[in-house]
Amino acid sequence: MKKKILIVLAAYVVYCLGGVGLIALGYADRWYFMPYWSIKGPNSDKSGLSADGPWIAYAGPGGVLRQVEQQDKDLFIRQDTLPTLAGQQIRCFVATTGRDFSIPLREPAQPEPAIYAEPDRTLVLSDIEGNFAGLEALLRGSRVVDKNLNWSFGNGHLVLLGDFFDRGLQVTECLWLVYKLEHEAARAGGKVHFILGNHERMNLTGHFKYVRRKYRVNADTLQWPYEQWYGPQTVLGQWLRSKNVVEKIGSSLLTHGGLSTEVAALRLPLVQLNAEARAYLQRAATDTMLTSTQRLVNMPPLSPDWYRGVAQEEVSAADLTAMLKQYEVNRLIIGHTPVTEITALYGGKVLAIDLPHQERTDGKQPLQALLLEQGQPIIIDSEGRRTAQVSP
C-alpha cells in the first residue's frame, strides 16, 4: 500500500514539475495542480473581462446561450436556454466599434465541397486574427458588405484563408460575421469559403498557446472553460469542423500555409485530403497514434495549414509546376507567412497574401486584399481603390 502511495506522489511531483517547465519554456500559459488551483506564466497581455459572445452549446433539440454583455459601461453575464436553434435569431455586439448584428441560426453544417467553378469575382484575404475593424474595413471597401454588414457581393465568392483565431480580441465577433455572411451569400447565389488555418485547428484540438488573456478571464467569469467554447457540441465548433484545409476554385488552389511536396506525393484527391484533416479534429487530444498519411496532412511542419516552404521558395520550380498540374490549376494562393504586400512568387504561380492587417488598422492605413476577376488577380484596398494586376 505504501509503495502505491509513493508511486502516486512521485507521479504527481513529476506532473507539477513538468507543468512548471512547460510554462517556463512558453509551451503552456497555465497549469492546474488540482481543480480550481493553477499557476500562470508571466504574460504582458493586459486584456481582461470584456463584452464577448454569444456562444451556444447544443442541449437536446435546443441549446444553452452564454454571453458577456455590455450595457453602457457595465458588463453582465447572460445565460439563456433556447428550446430550438434552427431559425432562432441571436445578436452579436462588437464593443470596440459599437456595431451589432443579427444572426439567424441554422441546422448543423455539412462538410463543404472542395472544388468549385471559376466565379466572376472572388475576394481573398487571410490572417485577420480577431481584428474585427480590419475585417469590416476590407469587406466594406471591396463592396462585399454594405454599411449594415449585409452581403452585397451578389454571386461573388469570398475566401477567408484561415487564422481568424488568436492574437486579436474580437475572434468571436469575426466568426459570427462570417457565419452570418455565409447564409446571406448562399441566398444571393454567392459563396463564403472559410478555409481553416493552423490557429483554427490549434484551438479545435486543445492547443491554446496564443489565446489572449481576455478569453481566459471571460471563461473564468462565465464558469465555462475556454476549452469547451469551440467543442463539437457547440454551434461554432460544429460549423468550423465542417470546413476544409484546401480548396480548388476555378484555376486556383487555396490553402492557408502551402502545399508540400510530401503531401502532394500522397496524390490524395482534395475530397480525401480534406476528409483526413476533418477526421483529425474529431480525435481525442491525447490520441497520438497517427499513420504516416495522417501525420503529413495534419502535423507541422508539412501539413497544408502549417507549411512555409512555398512561401519561402524552398520548393523547386519544377516541383511546384508538377503540384499545380496534379490538381489542374494555374496558381496557388496562400497566407500564414507574413509579407508586406501581396507578393507573386514563382513567376506568378504563387500569390502570398498574409498582410499586416492589425498594424495597418492601428496606424489608420488602408488594408489590402486580393480580388480575382474572371481569375485575374488585382489588389484592392479598404478604400475601394484598385491597383494594377499583381505582377511577378
Tab-separated table of C-alpha atoms in Angstrom:
chain	number	residue	atom	x	y	z
A	1	MET	CA	0.000	0.000	0.000
A	2	LYS	CA	2.809	2.414	0.964
A	3	LYS	CA	4.577	1.633	-2.288
A	4	LYS	CA	1.472	2.578	-4.284
A	5	ILE	CA	1.137	5.841	-2.358
A	6	LEU	CA	4.781	6.693	-3.017
A	7	ILE	CA	4.347	5.943	-6.723
A	8	VAL	CA	1.284	8.215	-6.905
A	9	LEU	CA	3.090	11.004	-5.029
A	10	ALA	CA	6.146	10.687	-7.263
A	11	ALA	CA	3.965	10.847	-10.375
A	12	TYR	CA	2.228	13.954	-9.019
A	13	VAL	CA	5.564	15.660	-8.327
A	14	VAL	CA	6.711	14.875	-11.883
A	15	TYR	CA	3.416	16.276	-13.197
A	16	CYS	CA	3.857	19.503	-11.187
A	17	LEU	CA	7.492	19.976	-12.165
A	18	GLY	CA	6.646	19.228	-15.786
A	19	GLY	CA	3.966	21.927	-15.711
A	20	VAL	CA	6.377	24.486	-14.312
A	21	GLY	CA	8.855	23.566	-17.041
A	22	LEU	CA	6.289	23.884	-19.817
A	23	ILE	CA	5.266	27.323	-18.558
A	24	ALA	CA	8.893	28.424	-18.329
A	25	LEU	CA	9.513	27.293	-21.910
A	26	GLY	CA	6.380	29.024	-23.180
A	27	TYR	CA	4.537	25.838	-24.185
A	28	ALA	CA	1.751	26.473	-21.662
A	29	ASP	CA	0.420	29.619	-20.017
A	30	ARG	CA	-1.465	27.872	-17.215
A	31	TRP	CA	-1.058	24.603	-15.338
A	32	TYR	CA	-3.601	23.073	-12.963
A	33	PHE	CA	-2.258	21.338	-9.859
A	34	MET	CA	-5.762	20.451	-8.718
A	35	PRO	CA	-9.269	21.621	-9.677
A	36	TYR	CA	-9.539	25.436	-9.498
A	37	TRP	CA	-5.896	25.851	-8.420
A	38	SER	CA	-3.345	26.686	-11.065
A	39	ILE	CA	-0.320	28.815	-11.820
A	40	LYS	CA	0.149	31.054	-14.841
A	41	GLY	CA	3.285	32.135	-16.590
A	42	PRO	CA	4.427	35.740	-16.993
A	43	ASN	CA	2.465	37.452	-19.729
A	44	SER	CA	2.468	41.043	-20.939
A	45	ASP	CA	-1.118	40.647	-22.160
A	46	LYS	CA	-3.238	43.011	-20.044
A	47	SER	CA	-6.570	42.303	-21.751
A	48	GLY	CA	-9.320	41.305	-19.345
A	49	LEU	CA	-13.028	40.865	-18.852
A	50	SER	CA	-14.947	42.471	-21.705
A	51	ALA	CA	-18.012	42.014	-23.871
A	52	ASP	CA	-17.898	38.808	-25.880
A	53	GLY	CA	-20.037	36.087	-27.366
A	54	PRO	CA	-22.536	34.675	-27.739
A	55	TRP	CA	-21.592	31.011	-27.604
A	56	ILE	CA	-24.186	28.305	-27.938
A	57	ALA	CA	-23.782	24.740	-26.741
A	58	TYR	CA	-26.177	22.113	-28.038
A	59	ALA	CA	-28.598	20.681	-25.473
A	60	GLY	CA	-31.204	18.286	-26.866
A	61	PRO	CA	-33.217	19.977	-29.641
A	62	GLY	CA	-32.110	23.388	-28.395
A	63	GLY	CA	-29.108	24.861	-26.688
A	64	VAL	CA	-27.628	26.993	-23.936
A	65	LEU	CA	-26.527	30.518	-24.856
A	66	ARG	CA	-23.781	32.230	-22.862
A	67	GLN	CA	-22.598	35.785	-23.352
A	68	VAL	CA	-20.722	38.618	-21.652
A	69	GLU	CA	-22.995	41.569	-22.420
A	70	GLN	CA	-22.201	45.250	-22.202
A	71	GLN	CA	-24.822	47.843	-21.287
A	72	ASP	CA	-23.373	51.341	-21.209
A	73	LYS	CA	-20.142	50.726	-19.263
A	74	ASP	CA	-21.410	47.781	-17.242
A	75	LEU	CA	-20.860	44.106	-18.013
A	76	PHE	CA	-23.398	41.369	-17.350
A	77	ILE	CA	-23.296	37.609	-17.652
A	78	ARG	CA	-26.153	36.216	-19.688
A	79	GLN	CA	-27.164	32.569	-19.823
A	80	ASP	CA	-30.351	31.509	-21.606
A	81	THR	CA	-31.886	28.207	-22.594
A	82	LEU	CA	-33.044	28.116	-26.218
A	83	PRO	CA	-35.766	25.496	-26.824
A	84	THR	CA	-34.860	25.265	-30.523
A	85	LEU	CA	-31.962	26.582	-32.585
A	86	ALA	CA	-32.670	26.499	-36.339
A	87	GLY	CA	-34.315	29.784	-37.293
A	88	GLN	CA	-33.559	31.396	-33.938
A	89	GLN	CA	-32.185	34.945	-34.194
A	90	ILE	CA	-29.304	35.926	-31.940
A	91	ARG	CA	-27.334	39.165	-31.726
A	92	CYS	CA	-23.619	39.837	-31.625
A	93	PHE	CA	-22.278	43.111	-30.218
A	94	VAL	CA	-18.827	44.441	-31.142
A	95	ALA	CA	-17.768	46.572	-28.186
A	96	THR	CA	-14.748	48.147	-29.898
A	97	THR	CA	-16.794	49.547	-32.790
A	98	GLY	CA	-20.269	49.818	-31.265
A	99	ARG	CA	-21.563	47.556	-34.017
A	100	ASP	CA	-24.162	44.877	-33.524
A	101	PHE	CA	-25.773	42.496	-35.976
A	102	SER	CA	-28.399	39.787	-36.028
A	103	ILE	CA	-27.559	36.184	-36.891
A	104	PRO	CA	-30.085	33.501	-37.890
A	105	LEU	CA	-29.027	30.112	-36.562
A	106	ARG	CA	-29.073	27.180	-38.964
A	107	GLU	CA	-29.095	23.408	-38.929
A	108	PRO	CA	-25.702	21.795	-38.207
A	109	ALA	CA	-23.311	22.309	-41.111
A	110	GLN	CA	-22.383	19.547	-43.536
A	111	PRO	CA	-18.818	19.067	-44.857
A	112	GLU	CA	-18.026	21.610	-47.550
A	113	PRO	CA	-17.306	20.678	-51.176
A	114	ALA	CA	-13.655	21.092	-52.129
A	115	ILE	CA	-13.901	22.041	-55.825
A	116	TYR	CA	-15.744	24.986	-57.393
A	117	ALA	CA	-16.072	26.523	-60.849
A	118	GLU	CA	-14.414	29.893	-61.515
A	119	PRO	CA	-16.626	32.696	-60.134
A	120	ASP	CA	-16.906	36.056	-61.870
A	121	ARG	CA	-15.490	37.742	-58.750
A	122	THR	CA	-13.608	36.354	-55.769
A	123	LEU	CA	-12.217	38.333	-52.846
A	124	VAL	CA	-9.460	36.523	-50.934
A	125	LEU	CA	-7.992	37.581	-47.597
A	126	SER	CA	-6.237	35.831	-44.737
A	127	ASP	CA	-4.874	36.129	-41.198
A	128	ILE	CA	-7.416	38.555	-39.740
A	129	GLU	CA	-6.509	37.299	-36.230
A	130	GLY	CA	-9.503	38.659	-34.340
A	131	ASN	CA	-9.301	42.142	-35.906
A	132	PHE	CA	-12.974	42.982	-36.492
A	133	ALA	CA	-12.340	46.598	-37.515
A	134	GLY	CA	-9.879	45.459	-40.173
A	135	LEU	CA	-12.227	42.763	-41.442
A	136	GLU	CA	-15.105	45.219	-41.687
A	137	ALA	CA	-12.951	47.791	-43.483
A	138	LEU	CA	-11.822	45.269	-46.099
A	139	LEU	CA	-15.299	43.870	-46.691
A	140	ARG	CA	-16.914	47.289	-46.981
A	141	GLY	CA	-14.144	48.728	-49.149
A	142	SER	CA	-14.431	45.760	-51.506
A	143	ARG	CA	-18.235	46.107	-51.621
A	144	VAL	CA	-18.681	42.619	-50.188
A	145	VAL	CA	-20.923	44.032	-47.447
A	146	ASP	CA	-22.926	47.225	-47.136
A	147	LYS	CA	-22.796	49.723	-44.283
A	148	ASN	CA	-25.056	47.461	-42.211
A	149	LEU	CA	-22.749	44.447	-42.676
A	150	ASN	CA	-25.174	42.696	-45.019
A	151	TRP	CA	-23.938	40.732	-48.036
A	152	SER	CA	-23.813	42.928	-51.162
A	153	PHE	CA	-21.460	40.883	-53.372
A	154	GLY	CA	-24.186	39.122	-55.372
A	155	ASN	CA	-22.945	35.878	-56.878
A	156	GLY	CA	-19.344	36.670	-55.948
A	157	HIS	CA	-17.234	34.449	-53.712
A	158	LEU	CA	-15.441	35.458	-50.514
A	159	VAL	CA	-12.485	33.285	-49.477
A	160	LEU	CA	-11.160	33.596	-45.935
A	161	LEU	CA	-7.846	31.816	-45.877
A	162	GLY	CA	-7.534	30.980	-42.191
A	163	ASP	CA	-6.137	32.351	-38.942
A	164	PHE	CA	-9.106	34.304	-37.682
A	165	PHE	CA	-8.279	32.949	-34.205
A	166	ASP	CA	-5.725	34.210	-31.664
A	167	ARG	CA	-3.718	37.398	-31.159
A	168	GLY	CA	-6.732	39.722	-31.543
A	169	LEU	CA	-9.637	40.486	-29.224
A	170	GLN	CA	-12.689	40.076	-31.476
A	171	VAL	CA	-12.332	36.464	-32.571
A	172	THR	CA	-15.907	35.542	-31.621
A	173	GLU	CA	-17.365	38.556	-33.395
A	174	CYS	CA	-15.395	37.825	-36.586
A	175	LEU	CA	-16.595	34.226	-36.608
A	176	TRP	CA	-20.245	35.194	-36.197
A	177	LEU	CA	-19.979	37.726	-39.026
A	178	VAL	CA	-18.567	35.024	-41.310
A	179	TYR	CA	-21.307	32.602	-40.199
A	180	LYS	CA	-23.959	35.237	-41.000
A	181	LEU	CA	-22.476	36.184	-44.377
A	182	GLU	CA	-22.240	32.537	-45.379
A	183	HIS	CA	-26.036	32.291	-45.159
A	184	GLU	CA	-26.677	35.593	-46.929
A	185	ALA	CA	-24.220	34.805	-49.726
A	186	ALA	CA	-25.877	31.469	-50.436
A	187	ARG	CA	-29.281	33.155	-50.735
A	188	ALA	CA	-27.818	35.628	-53.263
A	189	GLY	CA	-26.130	32.925	-55.356
A	190	GLY	CA	-22.673	33.652	-53.935
A	191	LYS	CA	-20.426	31.714	-51.591
A	192	VAL	CA	-18.304	32.225	-48.473
A	193	HIS	CA	-15.352	29.848	-48.150
A	194	PHE	CA	-13.791	29.606	-44.689
A	195	ILE	CA	-10.571	27.595	-45.017
A	196	LEU	CA	-9.017	26.505	-41.744
A	197	GLY	CA	-5.592	27.799	-40.779
A	198	ASN	CA	-3.252	26.418	-38.172
A	199	HIS	CA	-4.686	28.677	-35.462
A	200	GLU	CA	-8.241	27.448	-36.051
A	201	ARG	CA	-7.024	23.882	-35.898
A	202	MET	CA	-4.933	24.563	-32.787
A	203	ASN	CA	-7.984	25.909	-30.970
A	204	LEU	CA	-10.082	22.949	-32.113
A	205	THR	CA	-7.521	20.422	-30.853
A	206	GLY	CA	-6.635	21.811	-27.437
A	207	HIS	CA	-3.594	23.984	-28.213
A	208	PHE	CA	-4.157	27.422	-26.704
A	209	LYS	CA	-0.701	28.989	-26.550
A	210	TYR	CA	-1.745	32.143	-28.440
A	211	VAL	CA	-5.176	32.686	-26.871
A	212	ARG	CA	-5.422	36.176	-25.360
A	213	ARG	CA	-5.902	36.661	-21.624
A	214	LYS	CA	-9.347	38.194	-22.233
A	215	TYR	CA	-10.749	34.819	-23.218
A	216	ARG	CA	-9.380	33.077	-20.131
A	217	VAL	CA	-10.835	35.786	-17.888
A	218	ASN	CA	-14.185	35.643	-19.671
A	219	ALA	CA	-14.198	31.854	-19.374
A	220	ASP	CA	-13.480	32.024	-15.641
A	221	THR	CA	-16.233	34.615	-15.180
A	222	LEU	CA	-18.723	32.531	-17.162
A	223	GLN	CA	-17.598	29.424	-15.235
A	224	TRP	CA	-17.383	27.720	-18.619
A	225	PRO	CA	-13.879	26.559	-19.656
A	226	TYR	CA	-12.441	28.060	-22.826
A	227	GLU	CA	-11.603	24.509	-23.902
A	228	GLN	CA	-15.348	23.946	-24.434
A	229	TRP	CA	-16.180	27.119	-26.346
A	230	TYR	CA	-15.450	25.587	-29.754
A	231	GLY	CA	-16.058	21.947	-28.931
A	232	PRO	CA	-18.011	19.723	-31.348
A	233	GLN	CA	-21.144	20.216	-29.226
A	234	THR	CA	-21.277	23.968	-29.873
A	235	VAL	CA	-22.742	25.781	-32.872
A	236	LEU	CA	-19.487	27.471	-33.890
A	237	GLY	CA	-17.365	24.422	-33.073
A	238	GLN	CA	-19.518	22.125	-35.206
A	239	TRP	CA	-19.592	24.681	-38.019
A	240	LEU	CA	-15.795	25.077	-38.004
A	241	ARG	CA	-15.336	21.303	-38.150
A	242	SER	CA	-17.247	21.239	-41.451
A	243	LYS	CA	-14.587	23.365	-43.174
A	244	ASN	CA	-11.743	22.403	-45.495
A	245	VAL	CA	-7.995	22.989	-45.392
A	246	VAL	CA	-7.525	23.071	-49.180
A	247	GLU	CA	-9.939	24.087	-51.928
A	248	LYS	CA	-9.793	24.432	-55.691
A	249	ILE	CA	-11.723	27.413	-57.026
A	250	GLY	CA	-11.532	27.716	-60.780
A	251	SER	CA	-7.878	27.897	-61.782
A	252	SER	CA	-6.594	28.493	-58.222
A	253	LEU	CA	-5.683	26.171	-55.367
A	254	LEU	CA	-6.112	27.842	-51.979
A	255	THR	CA	-4.757	26.802	-48.598
A	256	HIS	CA	-3.569	28.619	-45.503
A	257	GLY	CA	0.078	27.555	-45.310
A	258	GLY	CA	1.125	25.876	-48.525
A	259	LEU	CA	1.363	22.533	-50.256
A	260	SER	CA	4.461	20.489	-49.518
A	261	THR	CA	5.889	18.008	-51.999
A	262	GLU	CA	5.450	15.326	-49.328
A	263	VAL	CA	1.695	15.940	-49.095
A	264	ALA	CA	1.380	16.222	-52.872
A	265	ALA	CA	3.201	12.884	-53.221
A	266	LEU	CA	0.314	11.217	-51.380
A	267	ARG	CA	-1.744	12.015	-54.502
A	268	LEU	CA	-4.895	12.351	-52.438
A	269	PRO	CA	-7.942	13.789	-54.189
A	270	LEU	CA	-8.921	17.034	-52.471
A	271	VAL	CA	-12.063	15.462	-51.041
A	272	GLN	CA	-9.988	12.760	-49.354
A	273	LEU	CA	-7.288	15.169	-48.197
A	274	ASN	CA	-9.914	17.336	-46.508
A	275	ALA	CA	-11.634	14.293	-45.041
A	276	GLU	CA	-8.333	13.261	-43.423
A	277	ALA	CA	-7.906	16.760	-41.985
A	278	ARG	CA	-11.500	16.844	-40.748
A	279	ALA	CA	-11.234	13.422	-39.130
A	280	TYR	CA	-8.203	14.574	-37.150
A	281	LEU	CA	-10.315	17.278	-35.500
A	282	GLN	CA	-12.555	14.577	-34.026
A	283	ARG	CA	-9.689	12.724	-32.364
A	284	ALA	CA	-9.016	12.979	-28.653
A	285	ALA	CA	-6.211	15.400	-27.817
A	286	THR	CA	-4.318	12.532	-26.169
A	287	ASP	CA	-4.505	10.292	-29.244
A	288	THR	CA	-1.031	10.388	-30.766
A	289	MET	CA	-1.211	7.213	-32.860
A	290	LEU	CA	-1.187	8.644	-36.373
A	291	THR	CA	-0.491	6.925	-39.656
A	292	SER	CA	2.146	8.477	-41.914
A	293	THR	CA	-0.616	9.942	-44.098
A	294	GLN	CA	-2.441	11.415	-41.110
A	295	ARG	CA	0.777	12.938	-39.833
A	296	LEU	CA	1.625	14.582	-43.171
A	297	VAL	CA	-1.873	16.016	-43.614
A	298	ASN	CA	-2.288	17.249	-40.049
A	299	MET	CA	1.004	17.978	-38.324
A	300	PRO	CA	3.632	20.709	-38.673
A	301	PRO	CA	5.808	21.464	-40.478
A	302	LEU	CA	4.460	19.794	-43.653
A	303	SER	CA	0.661	19.963	-43.317
A	304	PRO	CA	-1.229	22.416	-45.585
A	305	ASP	CA	-2.136	24.673	-42.668
A	306	TRP	CA	1.471	24.921	-41.405
A	307	TYR	CA	3.805	24.574	-44.394
A	308	ARG	CA	6.020	27.589	-45.229
A	309	GLY	CA	8.287	26.034	-47.850
A	310	VAL	CA	6.427	27.506	-50.822
A	311	ALA	CA	6.253	30.996	-49.294
A	312	GLN	CA	9.984	30.826	-48.594
A	313	GLU	CA	10.653	29.492	-52.119
A	314	GLU	CA	12.270	26.319	-50.820
A	315	VAL	CA	10.298	24.178	-53.281
A	316	SER	CA	11.874	23.836	-56.708
A	317	ALA	CA	10.084	25.443	-59.631
A	318	ALA	CA	9.753	22.015	-61.252
A	319	ASP	CA	8.130	20.502	-58.157
A	320	LEU	CA	5.721	23.418	-57.852
A	321	THR	CA	4.734	23.117	-61.509
A	322	ALA	CA	4.135	19.398	-61.019
A	323	MET	CA	1.918	20.033	-57.984
A	324	LEU	CA	-0.168	22.583	-59.848
A	325	LYS	CA	-0.516	20.208	-62.787
A	326	GLN	CA	-1.560	17.406	-60.444
A	327	TYR	CA	-4.501	19.471	-59.188
A	328	GLU	CA	-5.184	21.026	-62.608
A	329	VAL	CA	-4.711	24.645	-61.525
A	330	ASN	CA	-2.566	27.580	-62.624
A	331	ARG	CA	-1.714	29.069	-59.246
A	332	LEU	CA	-1.546	28.524	-55.500
A	333	ILE	CA	-2.814	31.213	-53.091
A	334	ILE	CA	-1.504	31.127	-49.515
A	335	GLY	CA	-1.478	33.049	-46.223
A	336	HIS	CA	0.374	32.123	-43.000
A	337	THR	CA	3.804	33.544	-43.889
A	338	PRO	CA	3.848	37.353	-43.436
A	339	VAL	CA	4.518	39.630	-46.398
A	340	THR	CA	4.348	43.428	-46.523
A	341	GLU	CA	2.365	43.431	-49.760
A	342	ILE	CA	0.598	40.877	-51.904
A	343	THR	CA	3.530	39.056	-53.413
A	344	ALA	CA	3.802	36.986	-56.587
A	345	LEU	CA	6.296	34.122	-56.363
A	346	TYR	CA	7.499	31.575	-58.916
A	347	GLY	CA	6.635	33.854	-61.823
A	348	GLY	CA	3.103	34.443	-60.545
A	349	LYS	CA	2.271	30.786	-59.890
A	350	VAL	CA	2.055	31.537	-56.156
A	351	LEU	CA	0.364	34.529	-54.526
A	352	ALA	CA	1.209	35.209	-50.859
A	353	ILE	CA	-1.374	37.358	-49.056
A	354	ASP	CA	-0.658	37.328	-45.274
A	355	LEU	CA	-0.538	41.100	-44.809
A	356	PRO	CA	-0.050	43.171	-41.601
A	357	HIS	CA	-3.746	43.952	-41.151
A	358	GLN	CA	-3.569	44.791	-37.440
A	359	GLU	CA	-0.626	47.157	-37.817
A	360	ARG	CA	-2.356	48.973	-40.664
A	361	THR	CA	-5.614	49.130	-38.723
A	362	ASP	CA	-3.806	50.631	-35.719
A	363	GLY	CA	-1.955	53.061	-37.981
A	364	LYS	CA	-5.147	54.033	-39.829
A	365	GLN	CA	-3.604	52.921	-43.111
A	366	PRO	CA	-5.534	51.251	-45.951
A	367	LEU	CA	-5.685	47.465	-45.772
A	368	GLN	CA	-5.333	45.283	-48.870
A	369	ALA	CA	-6.895	42.099	-50.174
A	370	LEU	CA	-6.705	40.040	-53.352
A	371	LEU	CA	-9.515	40.355	-55.872
A	372	LEU	CA	-9.832	37.827	-58.699
A	373	GLU	CA	-11.957	38.942	-61.643
A	374	GLN	CA	-12.510	36.125	-64.106
A	375	GLY	CA	-9.482	34.560	-62.440
A	376	GLN	CA	-7.224	37.593	-62.969
A	377	PRO	CA	-5.546	38.898	-59.766
A	378	ILE	CA	-5.979	42.531	-58.735
A	379	ILE	CA	-5.089	44.296	-55.482
A	380	ILE	CA	-7.976	46.157	-53.833
A	381	ASP	CA	-7.755	48.193	-50.645
A	382	SER	CA	-10.149	49.057	-47.837
A	383	GLU	CA	-10.992	52.362	-49.527
A	384	GLY	CA	-12.113	50.575	-52.675
A	385	ARG	CA	-9.100	51.542	-54.768
A	386	ARG	CA	-7.759	49.025	-57.261
A	387	THR	CA	-4.180	48.804	-58.370
A	388	ALA	CA	-2.726	47.126	-61.404
A	389	GLN	CA	-2.862	43.369	-61.652
A	390	VAL	CA	-0.442	41.503	-59.427
A	391	SER	CA	2.745	41.033	-61.396
A	392	PRO	CA	5.594	38.550	-60.803
